[in-house]
Amino acid sequence: MGIPHILAIPFAAQGHVIPLMELCQCLINQGFKVTFVNTDHNHKRVINAMSNTSHIENQIRLVSIPDGMEPWEDRNDLGKLCEATQKIMRVKLEELITKINESESDKITCVIADESFGWALEVAEKLNIKRAAFWPAAAALLALGFSIPKLIHDAVINNNGVPVNNQKIQLAPKMPTMKTEHLVWACIGDAITQRIVFETMSRNNQYVKLADWILCNSANDLEPAAFAFAPEILPIGPMLASTRLGISSGSFWAEDLTCLEWLDLQPPSSVIYVAFGSFTVFDKTQFHELALGLEISKRPFLWVVREDIGDGTSHAYPDGFLESTGSRGRIVSWAPQQKVLGHGSIACFLTHCGWNSTLEGVSNGVPFLCWPYFADQFMNESYICDVWKVGLGFKRDESGIIKQGEIKAKVDQLLGDEEFKARAFKLKELTMNNVMAGGQSDIIFKNFIEWINSQV
């Protein structure tokens, strides 16, 4: 029997690359060979961000193909990204696989494609290769995508995905409640981008039918109602480096490891960790209110401020902020987040509620302060605050700003109530049991491994 050769292709965004890279490292641990296909742009970012690439490059073959966009185009524009990749990457992926398969001993056994790149499943089918779809977000979000035809039939949305009325919906009891204005495609960019994302999700509903497996980076005990609602979605998560005692890989930014030394100097359960992922941007007013909220909290904080976190203007800190907070605050451009959230000094996580961040917080028993920005983050906030009850959201003023006083009040409320921490710890235990030997995620993953081996 030969060695199974997996080709993995993530959607071209940070939150999609990291969990698929985690899955691939788990496959490497099973003795498989993996070729990981990023876009040219993201491939360079991943390589440049790694302080030591040998632990990945010696195991996983990192390759890239063009994304169809010009060098100067904005790759945070998800509408343009979806359109360009659909046209160009499909052709380039087929060429790459065909070239690899010219070698009799190196043929691709299975393509694992991000469900958001559903067209890659069609390429694999055309080339007569087994295929699995990987969903890096909450199962509830994929279930929402699968429900698009019913939402149209029930006149919740029109044929272009535009909400007919502002209302709250719930796909099934005990699943998150969503405002229609916060449907994933309805809160991304402008109207054109929203239409493109909606059409992409609708197309992917057809592509995913080509998959032999639909694997999800979640756990049954985190989303039992969602997995009951859409049983074709199979949980194998959380896919985290910390659960396999490995090194997290796939980041687009170099991590500042010195913040861990700073955390070592802080009292236990004292630090507010503030991080907003790879897409969130702030205007000057909101940036200042956040800074001042951290200042008046009088608590230690570790704040991740990306270079591109501004909305095109330079983001100077409020006058006297850095002097006032002094050594009580630490600001970095990017952090080793799994290690940070696992540190004993962390008290809570002020987050944009991206699914990776949500899983990392849950897996470390950390309570949340929720500040969603777009896409699925509002649904994840509903899980955190309403379903799991391990966090609090913020209220905006009439101008849509979260004020410094509101930030301080919610910090005090969260950290002043031990029940949040207790529930977060219980949720951690429940979640991590899924990936332990005999847990449901572990069983499904092992079944997937057996299936791949049977294809060689």
XYZ file of C-alpha atoms in Angstrom, residues 144 147-159 161-171 178-181 183 185:
31
model
C -27.634 28.624 7.275
C -31.127 26.846 4.210
C -30.946 29.568 1.541
C -33.668 27.984 -0.659
C -36.047 27.754 2.320
C -35.291 31.330 3.384
C -36.233 32.451 -0.122
C -39.362 30.264 -0.129
C -40.434 31.654 3.252
C -39.837 35.226 2.021
C -37.207 35.904 4.672
C -34.861 37.009 1.858
C -35.381 37.723 -1.835
C -33.649 35.918 -4.698
C -30.269 37.426 -0.594
C -31.583 40.811 0.561
C -33.667 40.536 3.785
C -37.328 41.278 3.102
C -37.907 42.587 6.637
C -35.744 43.199 9.672
C -36.560 40.277 11.928
C -34.995 37.585 14.056
C -34.786 34.016 12.806
C -33.765 30.696 14.319
C -33.206 27.644 12.142
C -29.948 35.829 14.126
C -31.119 39.225 12.985
C -31.716 39.145 9.229
C -29.563 42.259 8.851
C -27.077 37.212 7.883
C -23.818 37.738 3.291
